[in-house]
Every structure is written in C-alpha cells, then in structure tokens.
Coordinates of C-alpha atoms in Angstrom, one line a residue:
Chain A
M1 CA 0.1 0.2 0.1
S2 CA 2.4 1.8 0.6
K3 CA 3.8 2.2 -2.9
S4 CA 2.6 5.1 -5.1
F5 CA 0.3 5.2 -7.6
V6 CA 1.3 8.6 -9.4
E7 CA 4.6 10.2 -8.8
L8 CA 5.9 14.1 -10.2
N9 CA 9.6 13.5 -10.3
N10 CA 11.3 17.7 -10.5
V11 CA 8.1 18.5 -12.9
K12 CA 8.5 21.9 -14.2
L13 CA 5.9 23.7 -16.8
R14 CA 6.7 26.7 -19.1
Y15 CA 3.8 26.9 -21.2
S16 CA 6.3 27.8 -24.0
E17 CA 9.4 28.0 -24.0
D18 CA 10.7 31.4 -23.9
D19 CA 7.6 31.6 -20.9
E20 CA 8.6 31.6 -17.5
L21 CA 7.8 28.9 -15.2
A22 CA 4.5 27.9 -14.8
L23 CA 5.5 25.4 -12.1
E24 CA 8.1 25.1 -10.3
T25 CA 10.3 21.7 -9.8
T26 CA 7.0 20.0 -8.6
N27 CA 8.2 16.8 -6.0
M28 CA 4.4 14.7 -5.3
K29 CA 3.9 10.9 -4.5
I30 CA 0.7 10.2 -4.2
K31 CA -0.9 6.3 -2.1
K32 CA -3.1 4.3 -4.5
G33 CA -6.7 5.2 -3.6
E34 CA -5.8 8.5 -1.7
F35 CA -7.7 11.3 -1.2
I36 CA -5.2 14.8 -1.5
A37 CA -6.1 18.3 -2.1
V38 CA -4.0 21.3 -3.6
V39 CA -5.0 24.5 -2.3
G40 CA -3.5 27.6 -3.2
P41 CA -3.7 31.4 -4.9
S42 CA -5.3 31.7 -7.8
G43 CA -3.9 31.7 -11.0
C44 CA -0.3 29.0 -9.6
G45 CA -0.7 26.0 -11.9
K46 CA -3.2 24.0 -9.8
S47 CA -5.5 23.3 -12.6
S48 CA -2.4 22.8 -14.6
L49 CA -0.8 20.2 -12.3
L50 CA -3.8 18.0 -13.3
K51 CA -3.1 18.9 -17.2
L52 CA 0.0 17.0 -16.2
V53 CA -0.9 14.2 -14.3
S54 CA -3.8 13.2 -17.1
G55 CA -1.2 13.6 -19.5
L56 CA -3.2 16.7 -21.3
M57 CA 0.0 18.6 -21.0
P58 CA 3.4 16.9 -21.0
P59 CA 5.9 18.5 -18.7
S60 CA 8.6 20.6 -20.0
E61 CA 11.5 18.7 -17.8
G62 CA 11.1 16.0 -15.0
S63 CA 8.5 13.0 -15.0
V64 CA 4.9 12.1 -14.4
I65 CA 4.7 8.3 -13.4
V66 CA 1.3 6.8 -13.2
D67 CA 0.9 3.4 -12.5
D68 CA 4.4 2.2 -12.7
Q69 CA 4.0 3.9 -16.6
E70 CA 6.0 7.3 -17.8
V71 CA 3.0 9.5 -18.7
T72 CA 3.6 10.0 -22.6
G73 CA -0.6 11.1 -24.0
P74 CA -3.3 11.4 -22.2
L75 CA -4.5 8.1 -19.7
K76 CA -7.4 6.4 -20.6
I77 CA -8.3 5.6 -17.1
V78 CA -9.2 9.5 -16.0
G79 CA -12.5 11.0 -14.8
M80 CA -12.8 14.3 -14.6
A81 CA -15.0 17.1 -12.8
F82 CA -15.0 21.3 -13.5
Q83 CA -16.6 23.8 -11.7
N84 CA -18.7 24.2 -14.9
P85 CA -20.8 20.6 -15.1
T86 CA -20.1 21.0 -19.1
L87 CA -23.0 18.1 -19.0
L88 CA -24.2 18.3 -22.6
P89 CA -27.8 19.6 -22.9
W90 CA -29.2 17.8 -26.0
R91 CA -28.5 14.6 -23.7
T92 CA -30.6 14.0 -20.9
T93 CA -29.2 13.3 -17.9
L94 CA -28.9 9.3 -17.8
D95 CA -27.6 9.7 -21.8
N96 CA -24.6 12.3 -20.3
V97 CA -23.5 9.9 -17.8
L98 CA -23.3 7.1 -20.0
L99 CA -21.3 9.5 -22.2
P100 CA -17.7 7.6 -21.2
M101 CA -18.7 3.7 -21.2
E102 CA -19.6 5.0 -25.2
I103 CA -15.8 5.8 -24.9
V104 CA -13.8 4.1 -23.0
K105 CA -12.6 0.4 -24.2
P106 CA -13.9 -2.3 -23.2
H107 CA -17.4 -0.6 -22.6
R108 CA -17.6 1.2 -26.1
H109 CA -18.0 -2.2 -27.7
R110 CA -20.2 -4.0 -25.0
L111 CA -23.0 -1.2 -24.5
R112 CA -25.3 -1.5 -27.1
K113 CA -25.4 -5.4 -26.6
H114 CA -25.9 -4.7 -22.5
R115 CA -27.9 -1.5 -23.1
A116 CA -29.8 -1.9 -19.9
E117 CA -27.1 -3.5 -17.9
Y118 CA -25.2 -0.4 -18.2
E119 CA -28.6 1.7 -17.8
E120 CA -29.2 0.5 -14.2
R121 CA -25.4 0.7 -12.9
A122 CA -26.3 4.1 -14.4
R123 CA -29.2 4.5 -12.6
K124 CA -27.6 3.1 -9.9
L125 CA -24.8 5.5 -9.2
L126 CA -27.4 9.1 -10.1
A127 CA -30.0 7.4 -6.9
T128 CA -26.9 7.2 -4.6
V129 CA -26.2 11.6 -5.3
G130 CA -29.9 11.9 -4.9
L131 CA -31.1 12.4 -8.5
E132 CA -33.1 9.8 -8.3
G133 CA -36.3 10.2 -10.5
H134 CA -34.6 12.9 -13.0
E135 CA -32.6 10.4 -15.1
D136 CA -35.2 11.3 -18.2
K137 CA -34.5 15.1 -17.5
Y138 CA -31.9 17.4 -19.1
P139 CA -29.6 19.4 -18.2
W140 CA -31.4 22.5 -18.0
E141 CA -34.1 21.1 -16.3
L142 CA -31.9 20.6 -13.6
S143 CA -30.9 23.1 -10.9
G144 CA -27.0 24.3 -10.9
G145 CA -26.1 21.8 -7.9
M146 CA -28.0 18.8 -9.7
Q147 CA -26.1 19.2 -12.8
Q148 CA -23.0 19.0 -10.9
R149 CA -23.8 16.0 -8.5
A150 CA -24.8 14.3 -12.7
S151 CA -21.3 15.5 -13.4
L152 CA -19.6 14.0 -10.5
C153 CA -21.3 10.7 -11.5
R154 CA -20.6 11.5 -15.5
S155 CA -16.1 11.2 -13.7
L156 CA -17.1 8.2 -11.8
I157 CA -19.6 5.3 -14.2
H158 CA -16.4 4.0 -15.7
E159 CA -14.9 3.7 -12.3
P160 CA -12.0 5.1 -12.7
D161 CA -8.6 4.6 -11.5
L162 CA -7.5 8.2 -10.7
L163 CA -9.9 11.4 -10.4
M164 CA -9.8 14.9 -10.7
L165 CA -11.6 17.4 -9.8
D166 CA -11.3 20.9 -10.7
E167 CA -13.0 23.0 -7.9
P168 CA -16.2 21.4 -8.6
F169 CA -18.1 22.2 -6.2
G170 CA -17.0 26.4 -6.4
A171 CA -19.6 27.8 -8.3
L172 CA -22.2 26.2 -5.8
D173 CA -23.6 27.8 -2.7
A174 CA -22.7 26.7 0.4
F175 CA -25.8 23.9 1.8
T176 CA -25.5 22.3 -1.5
R177 CA -21.2 22.3 -1.5
E178 CA -21.3 20.3 1.8
E179 CA -24.0 18.2 0.6
L180 CA -21.9 17.0 -2.2
W181 CA -19.0 17.0 0.3
D182 CA -20.4 13.9 1.9
I183 CA -22.0 12.3 -0.9
L184 CA -18.2 12.4 -2.6
Q185 CA -16.5 11.0 0.4
N186 CA -19.4 8.1 0.8
L187 CA -18.6 7.0 -2.8
W188 CA -15.1 7.0 -2.2
M189 CA -15.5 5.5 1.1
I190 CA -17.5 2.4 0.1
K191 CA -14.7 1.8 -3.1
P192 CA -11.2 4.3 -2.6
F193 CA -10.2 5.8 -5.2
T194 CA -7.4 8.2 -6.0
V195 CA -8.8 11.3 -6.2
I196 CA -6.7 15.1 -6.6
L197 CA -9.4 17.3 -5.6
V198 CA -8.0 21.2 -6.3
T199 CA -9.5 24.1 -4.7
H200 CA -9.5 27.7 -3.2
D201 CA -11.8 26.6 -0.4
L202 CA -9.6 25.5 2.6
R203 CA -12.8 24.2 4.6
E204 CA -13.7 21.6 1.6
A205 CA -9.8 20.9 1.3
A206 CA -10.1 19.9 5.5
Y207 CA -13.1 18.1 5.2
L208 CA -12.4 15.6 2.2
A209 CA -8.8 14.9 2.3
D210 CA -6.3 12.9 3.3
T211 CA -2.6 15.0 2.5
I212 CA -3.2 18.7 1.8
Y213 CA -0.3 20.2 -0.6
V214 CA 0.0 23.8 -0.3
M215 CA 1.3 25.6 -3.5
S216 CA 2.9 29.2 -3.9
K217 CA 1.8 31.8 -6.7
R218 CA 3.2 31.9 -9.7
P219 CA 5.4 30.4 -10.4
G220 CA 3.4 27.7 -8.5
K221 CA 6.1 25.3 -5.9
I222 CA 4.4 23.2 -3.7
L223 CA 5.5 24.4 -0.2
V224 CA 3.2 22.7 2.4
E225 CA 2.3 19.3 2.6
R226 CA 0.4 18.6 5.4
E227 CA -1.1 15.4 6.4
N228 CA -4.7 15.2 7.6
T229 CA -5.4 12.5 9.9
L230 CA -9.1 13.6 11.6
P231 CA -10.9 10.7 11.7
R232 CA -13.8 9.1 8.9
P233 CA -16.4 9.4 8.4
R234 CA -16.1 13.3 8.7
D235 CA -19.8 15.1 9.5
Q236 CA -20.7 18.5 9.9
E237 CA -20.3 18.3 13.6
T238 CA -16.7 17.5 12.5
T239 CA -16.0 20.9 10.9
F240 CA -16.8 22.7 14.8
T241 CA -14.2 20.6 16.1
Q242 CA -10.9 21.7 17.5
P243 CA -9.0 20.0 15.5
F244 CA -10.6 20.8 12.4
T245 CA -11.0 24.4 13.1
D246 CA -7.0 24.3 13.8
L247 CA -6.3 22.5 10.9
V248 CA -8.9 25.2 8.4
H249 CA -6.3 27.9 10.7
E250 CA -3.2 26.6 9.6
L251 CA -3.5 26.2 6.4
R252 CA -5.2 29.7 6.2
N253 CA -1.5 30.9 7.3
Q254 CA 0.4 29.2 5.7
I255 CA -1.6 31.5 2.2
R256 CA -1.3 34.6 3.6
D257 CA 2.2 33.7 4.3
V258 CA 2.2 33.1 0.2
R259 CA 0.3 35.9 -0.9
E260 CA 2.4 38.4 1.1
T261 CA 5.9 36.8 -0.6
Chain B
M1 CA -53.4 32.8 -24.3
K2 CA -55.2 31.3 -27.2
K3 CA -56.6 35.1 -28.3
K4 CA -52.3 36.3 -28.1
T5 CA -50.9 33.1 -30.9
N6 CA -53.6 33.7 -33.1
L7 CA -52.7 37.2 -33.3
S8 CA -49.1 36.0 -33.8
K9 CA -49.8 33.8 -36.4
A10 CA -51.8 36.4 -38.1
T11 CA -49.3 39.1 -37.8
P12 CA -46.8 38.2 -40.8
W13 CA -50.4 38.4 -43.2
I14 CA -51.5 41.5 -41.6
S15 CA -48.4 43.2 -42.4
A16 CA -48.4 41.8 -46.4
I17 CA -51.4 42.7 -47.2
A18 CA -51.1 46.4 -45.6
L19 CA -47.8 46.6 -47.8
F20 CA -50.0 45.6 -50.4
V21 CA -52.2 48.3 -49.8
L22 CA -49.5 51.1 -49.2
W23 CA -48.1 50.2 -52.4
E24 CA -51.3 49.8 -54.2
L25 CA -52.6 53.1 -53.0
I26 CA -48.8 55.1 -53.6
V27 CA -49.4 53.9 -58.0
R28 CA -53.1 55.3 -57.9
I29 CA -52.3 58.4 -55.8
F30 CA -49.3 59.4 -57.5
N31 CA -50.9 57.7 -60.8
I32 CA -48.1 56.5 -61.6
P33 CA -47.8 54.7 -64.8
P34 CA -47.7 50.8 -65.1
Y35 CA -44.3 50.7 -67.1
V36 CA -42.3 52.1 -64.6
L37 CA -44.1 51.2 -61.4
P38 CA -47.2 48.3 -61.9
T39 CA -49.9 48.0 -59.3
P40 CA -49.8 44.7 -57.2
S41 CA -53.1 44.2 -58.3
E42 CA -52.3 44.6 -62.0
S43 CA -48.9 42.4 -61.3
I44 CA -51.4 39.5 -59.8
I45 CA -54.2 39.7 -62.9
V46 CA -51.2 39.5 -65.2
G47 CA -49.7 36.6 -62.7
W48 CA -52.6 34.9 -63.2
Q49 CA -52.8 34.9 -67.0
F50 CA -48.8 33.9 -67.5
H51 CA -50.0 31.4 -65.0
E52 CA -48.8 28.3 -67.3
A53 CA -45.9 29.8 -68.1
I54 CA -44.5 31.1 -64.8
W55 CA -45.4 27.8 -63.1
M56 CA -43.5 25.7 -65.9
H57 CA -40.7 28.6 -65.1
A58 CA -41.0 28.8 -61.3
Y59 CA -40.5 25.0 -61.4
H60 CA -37.4 25.4 -63.1
T61 CA -36.0 28.0 -61.1
L62 CA -36.8 26.2 -57.8
Y63 CA -35.4 22.8 -59.2
T64 CA -31.4 24.3 -60.0
T65 CA -31.9 26.0 -56.5
L66 CA -32.5 23.1 -54.5
A67 CA -29.8 21.2 -56.6
G68 CA -27.5 24.0 -56.3
F69 CA -28.3 24.4 -52.3
A70 CA -28.2 20.6 -51.9
I71 CA -24.4 20.6 -53.5
A72 CA -23.8 23.6 -51.0
V73 CA -24.8 21.6 -48.0
V74 CA -22.8 18.9 -48.7
F75 CA -19.6 20.4 -49.6
G76 CA -20.3 23.3 -46.9
V77 CA -20.4 21.0 -44.6
V78 CA -17.7 18.8 -45.5
L79 CA -15.3 21.8 -45.3
G80 CA -16.6 23.4 -42.6
A81 CA -15.8 20.6 -40.6
L82 CA -12.4 20.7 -41.8
V83 CA -12.1 23.8 -41.3
G84 CA -13.1 23.8 -37.3
S85 CA -11.9 20.8 -36.7
S86 CA -8.4 21.6 -37.3
R87 CA -6.4 24.9 -36.5
A88 CA -4.0 24.6 -39.8
I89 CA -6.4 24.1 -42.0
Y90 CA -8.8 27.0 -40.9
D91 CA -5.6 29.2 -41.3
A92 CA -4.8 27.9 -44.9
A93 CA -8.6 27.9 -46.2
N94 CA -10.1 31.0 -44.2
P95 CA -8.2 34.0 -46.2
L96 CA -9.3 32.1 -49.7
L97 CA -12.6 31.7 -48.3
V98 CA -13.4 35.5 -47.7
G99 CA -11.9 36.3 -50.5
F100 CA -14.1 33.8 -52.5
N101 CA -17.2 35.1 -50.9
S102 CA -16.4 38.2 -51.5
V103 CA -16.3 38.1 -55.3
P104 CA -19.6 39.0 -57.2
K105 CA -21.3 36.5 -58.5
V106 CA -22.4 37.2 -60.9
A107 CA -19.4 38.4 -62.6
L108 CA -18.3 34.8 -62.6
V109 CA -22.1 34.0 -64.9
P110 CA -19.9 34.6 -68.2
V111 CA -17.4 31.9 -67.5
L112 CA -19.8 29.3 -66.4
V113 CA -21.4 30.0 -69.3
M114 CA -17.7 29.7 -71.0
W115 CA -17.2 26.9 -69.6
F116 CA -20.7 24.6 -69.5
G117 CA -23.0 26.9 -71.9
I118 CA -26.0 28.9 -70.9
G119 CA -29.1 27.8 -69.0
T120 CA -29.1 24.8 -65.9
V121 CA -25.4 24.2 -65.9
P122 CA -24.6 27.6 -64.4
A123 CA -27.3 28.1 -62.8
I124 CA -27.1 25.2 -60.2
I125 CA -22.7 26.1 -59.7
T126 CA -24.3 30.2 -59.1
A127 CA -26.5 29.1 -56.8
F128 CA -24.3 26.4 -54.7
L129 CA -21.6 29.2 -55.5
I130 CA -23.1 32.0 -53.2
S131 CA -24.6 29.8 -50.7
F132 CA -22.3 27.5 -49.4
F133 CA -19.8 30.1 -47.6
P134 CA -22.4 30.5 -44.6
I135 CA -23.0 26.6 -44.2
V136 CA -19.3 26.4 -43.7
V137 CA -18.6 29.4 -41.6
N138 CA -21.7 28.4 -38.9
V139 CA -20.5 24.9 -39.1
A140 CA -17.1 25.6 -38.6
T141 CA -17.8 28.1 -35.3
G142 CA -20.1 25.4 -34.1
L143 CA -17.3 22.9 -34.1
A144 CA -14.3 25.7 -33.0
T145 CA -16.3 26.8 -30.2
L146 CA -16.2 23.3 -28.2
E147 CA -15.4 23.8 -24.7
P148 CA -12.2 23.0 -23.8
E149 CA -13.2 21.2 -20.6
L150 CA -15.6 19.3 -22.2
R151 CA -12.7 18.1 -24.9
D152 CA -10.5 17.2 -21.6
V153 CA -12.9 15.0 -20.0
L154 CA -13.6 12.8 -23.1
R155 CA -9.2 13.6 -24.3
S156 CA -8.7 11.8 -20.6
L157 CA -11.7 9.1 -21.1
G158 CA -9.0 7.9 -24.2
A159 CA -11.1 9.5 -27.2
K160 CA -9.9 10.5 -30.7
R161 CA -9.9 12.8 -32.6
L162 CA -13.5 11.4 -34.1
D163 CA -14.8 10.2 -30.9
I164 CA -15.3 13.8 -30.1
L165 CA -16.3 15.3 -33.6
I166 CA -18.8 12.7 -33.5
K167 CA -19.9 12.4 -29.4
V168 CA -19.9 16.2 -29.1
G169 CA -18.8 18.1 -32.1
F170 CA -21.7 17.4 -34.4
P171 CA -24.6 17.8 -32.2
R172 CA -23.4 20.8 -30.9
A173 CA -22.5 22.0 -34.4
M174 CA -26.4 21.1 -35.2
P175 CA -28.2 24.8 -34.6
Y176 CA -25.9 26.3 -36.3
F177 CA -25.4 24.1 -39.7
F178 CA -29.1 24.6 -39.3
A179 CA -29.5 28.6 -39.1
S180 CA -27.3 28.8 -41.5
L181 CA -29.6 26.8 -44.0
K182 CA -32.3 29.4 -43.7
V183 CA -29.9 32.1 -45.0
A184 CA -28.0 29.7 -48.0
I185 CA -31.6 29.0 -49.0
T186 CA -32.0 32.5 -50.0
L187 CA -29.0 32.8 -51.0
A188 CA -29.3 30.5 -53.4
F189 CA -32.5 32.0 -55.2
V190 CA -30.3 34.7 -55.6
G191 CA -27.6 32.7 -57.3
S192 CA -30.2 31.1 -60.2
V193 CA -31.8 33.8 -60.5
I194 CA -28.9 36.3 -61.0
S195 CA -27.4 33.3 -63.8
E196 CA -31.1 32.5 -65.4
T197 CA -31.3 36.5 -66.0
V198 CA -27.7 36.6 -67.4
A199 CA -27.7 34.1 -69.0
S200 CA -30.6 31.1 -69.9
N201 CA -33.5 30.9 -71.6
V202 CA -35.9 29.3 -69.1
G203 CA -36.8 30.1 -65.6
V204 CA -37.8 33.0 -63.5
G205 CA -35.0 35.1 -64.1
Y206 CA -35.5 34.7 -68.2
L207 CA -38.5 35.4 -68.2
M208 CA -38.6 38.7 -65.9
L209 CA -35.9 40.2 -68.4
S210 CA -37.9 38.8 -71.4
A211 CA -41.0 40.7 -69.9
S212 CA -39.1 44.0 -69.2
S213 CA -37.4 43.9 -72.2
K214 CA -40.8 43.9 -74.2
F215 CA -42.1 46.6 -71.2
N216 CA -44.4 44.2 -69.6
M217 CA -43.7 45.7 -66.2
P218 CA -46.6 43.9 -64.4
L219 CA -45.5 40.3 -65.6
V220 CA -41.9 41.6 -63.7
F221 CA -43.3 42.2 -60.9
A222 CA -45.3 39.4 -61.2
G223 CA -41.9 37.3 -61.2
L224 CA -40.3 38.9 -58.7
L225 CA -43.5 38.6 -56.3
V226 CA -43.2 34.0 -57.1
I227 CA -39.7 34.5 -55.9
A228 CA -40.3 36.0 -53.1
V229 CA -42.9 33.4 -52.6
M230 CA -41.0 30.4 -52.9
G231 CA -38.0 31.8 -50.7
I232 CA -39.9 32.6 -47.7
A233 CA -41.8 28.9 -48.3
M234 CA -38.6 27.5 -48.6
Y235 CA -37.3 29.3 -45.4
E236 CA -40.3 28.7 -43.7
I237 CA -39.9 24.5 -44.3
F238 CA -35.8 25.2 -42.7
N239 CA -37.4 27.1 -39.9
V240 CA -39.7 24.2 -39.0
I241 CA -36.9 21.6 -39.3
E242 CA -34.5 23.6 -37.2
R243 CA -37.2 24.0 -34.6
R244 CA -37.9 20.6 -34.3
S245 CA -34.6 18.6 -34.5
T246 CA -32.2 21.0 -32.1
K247 CA -35.2 21.6 -29.4
W248 CA -32.4 21.6 -27.3
A249 CA -31.1 24.7 -27.8
N250 CA -34.5 26.9 -27.9
R251 CA -34.9 25.4 -24.3
G252 CA -35.7 29.0 -23.1
N253 CA -38.7 29.4 -25.2
Q254 CA -39.9 25.9 -25.9
N255 CA -43.6 26.2 -24.6
T256 CA -44.5 28.7 -27.4

C-alpha cells in the first residue's frame, strides 16, 4: 500500500519555450486510493497540475509516472469534473452519465448489446447522489447543484482509477456544496479511488483530503505537504471541532504567507 | 393566451397585406404609369393570365435552386468540418474563403457560360457558389467553439479526434448548421435567378428579362413576387426543421 500510484519527479512546466515557469520543480507522491487536495491562490498552476498528471499537457522537464508507467499522452482511465458541469444539453441526464461508456474500452464495444445493464448501473449511481427520478430530464431542467451531481456521476461511471476534480463545487451555494462533500466522501469510502482535488476552499480540503498540498503563487511550487488525520467519516459536526478549525486556521496562515511574499 | 397566439400567427399576413395596400395606394394616388411601377393587383392579374408559363419557369428555378443548394450543403458541411476541427486548415482556408466570398457571383456567370454553355448548369453552380459560404462558416464555428473542459474530459477517457467530433462536435454544431440553411436557401435563389437573368432561356430570371424587354412591367413584378413567395416557403420549411431537430437549443421558449 505504501507504493505510490502517481509520482511527479522534478516536474517543471512552461507554457511555451520562452515563457516564464508556470510550475517550479515539483515532487509529489500519491498513494493508490489516497484523497489529496491542492490549495493555493488563484493562478498558481493548480489546474496545470491536473493536466500534467492526466497527460493532457507534457511537462517541460521531469517526469510524471502513473501506475508504474511514464505518462506520454492522455491517460485513458481518468474521470474529470470541473467547476462548469459541461453536460451535453441534447442528452438526458442518464445519457450524459453514460457518455464515458461510449468511449472507454472495453465498454464502448459492449454498450449497445448490454445497454440495459449499463443503464441500471448509471441509475444506481445517480440514485446515490440523490438524482433518482431525474434521469430522463435534460440538463437545463436541473438546478446547478443537480447538474454538478450529474457531472460527478459522469466522472465516476467507468470506475476510474484516478479522479481529477478542478474546483467542482466552486460555483455552488454553501449548503449544496457541503452536501456534495458528504456524497463524494461516501462514494470514495465505499470503493476508494485516487482523487486529486484542486480547490481554493480550505474547509473543503480539510473536510475531504488525506493529504493537503499548499502551493505558492506563480511560478507554482508546493510549499507544504500536510497530513490530515481527522477520523472518517467526517460530517458537519467535525467542522466545528477544535482539530478541524485548527487545521483550517493553519492552512489559512500558510496561504497568507504565500500571498505576502 | 389563445388569443395572443392567434394574433401573432396573423401578424405576418397583416403586414404583407398592409404593404400591398400601401403600394396600391401610392401608385394610384401619384398616378404612376404601369411601365414604371405597376400596382400589385395588376401584377397579380397579369401573373394569373400567364400562370402556365410562370408555373413552368418557377418550377425550373426551384429545381436549379434546390440542386445548387443541395451541393452547397454537402460541400459546406465537409469543408466546415475540416475548417472547424483543424487550426491548420482554418489558417490555410480562411483567407481564400473570404476572398472568394467577396467576388460578386454575377461576375462569374460569364465564365461559367464559357465552360458549360447557357442554361441550367451555370444556374445550379451559381446557386451553389453563392450559398455554401454561410454553411461553412457556421459549421466551423459550431465545431470550433467546443468547451476546452469538455474536450479534456473526453480526451482523458481515451477519446480519439473522431470520437469527439461525432459525440460532441456535430450535435453541438447542429443549431449553427440549421441557422445557416435558412440563410443559404435564400441566397441560393439569388444565385440561380442571377444566372437565369444573364444566361438562360428558362427560369423566372429569364421570364423577367424577356418581359422587361417587352415593357411588360406587371409580368416582371409577378416574377419577383413568385421568387419572394418561393423564398419565404423554403425559409419556413427550414425554420420548422430547425426547431424540430434542435429543440434543446431553444430551451428558453419551448412552450410557445
């Protein structure tokens, strides 16, 4: 279990050759099934980190290793969700969730024949995030929070080994956001997958992650790696306990130091 | 509610009739001679007298227009897909397309006549040449404005370029495509009538040219009206097709 699933070795990133560094020498080791969060001021290259790990962007220097293989092109096993739910408006919620199945092997070749089985699976997943009865609605008939739930389902339907979340709850109201934290934690606890969550919400990081990385502003660099040993499952009560507020406080101070330097 | 929809259905008819009445009154009040501007009633009466000839010519014009338009749709979709999905092709093709679109197509008719003789073929080609441009632009725009996040989602699932094009690109481009059809069909009429006027012995364009050479202005205007009616009818057909096939894009007013 101590073997790392994702490894960044001395990774640097420039957007173009004569550009300044977007990401300064970065080293990271993420275990299989670990939930990590990356926090930092905006524009610090948090999202670039996701693109590097998922292979959508090659590093300028250094190497990214996922599952013992060096990443050279887009990985094929990644689930992704963004602040913008990016659902397809011409598809029902159910069909949106099934989209990865039309692309990921071996499902894409099985989908047509075993459609009922896949639909069942999607319905089950939608039910776990509280979207039962909304499967046949179109995205524009759903509220922002419901769209984000569907987007989360889409990123998980093919049971990815690696889930990338780029501020997925950033545009939601506080109540919906905290409800979705619980949903995500639940799904993750039932069947752990490796998660990289990018966020600027420190409470979100403290609530969800096993390990929290604090990044500096541009050029981005990981300044602090903080274990979060708060017991799981964490719930609303946890957020009012002393250890939780201490952790958030500590992170807050680190971010302030980053911003002032 | 019902009253309101009835009224909004009647509005286009009311405005059309009002225009004809105004036209009729102006011609009568100012006593404009018919060889300058005939009254609409006179045009319609003359149109009825010649209805067999008009029918034949109109049918021919409709046929050339639709033939040119059909070629434009196929060509426009293919070229639009290429231009919209590749930055390199966009850079290579864009100046050429804009340049070509700026050339008045009436200037090309003599060239086409030299190559294909007078008649139907240059009319079809002119209709095609004038109407493919908006289709190319709209299809390309629909494909090129794909959200980068969505592309990332699909690529990180192992989607190929073609997967992205089929699953997301084309459905997303559909509203743009259908909107361009409405513009393209009316342009196609312009193209075919221009060509018929310059170089043909059949079609509404030819009919109007020969009528004006005999100072039969009411017949010229009858021809214009026929083209306008055909244009409106075709536009409406594509309007309905658009609304039916891309309901999701008009979600704001789905109850009307």
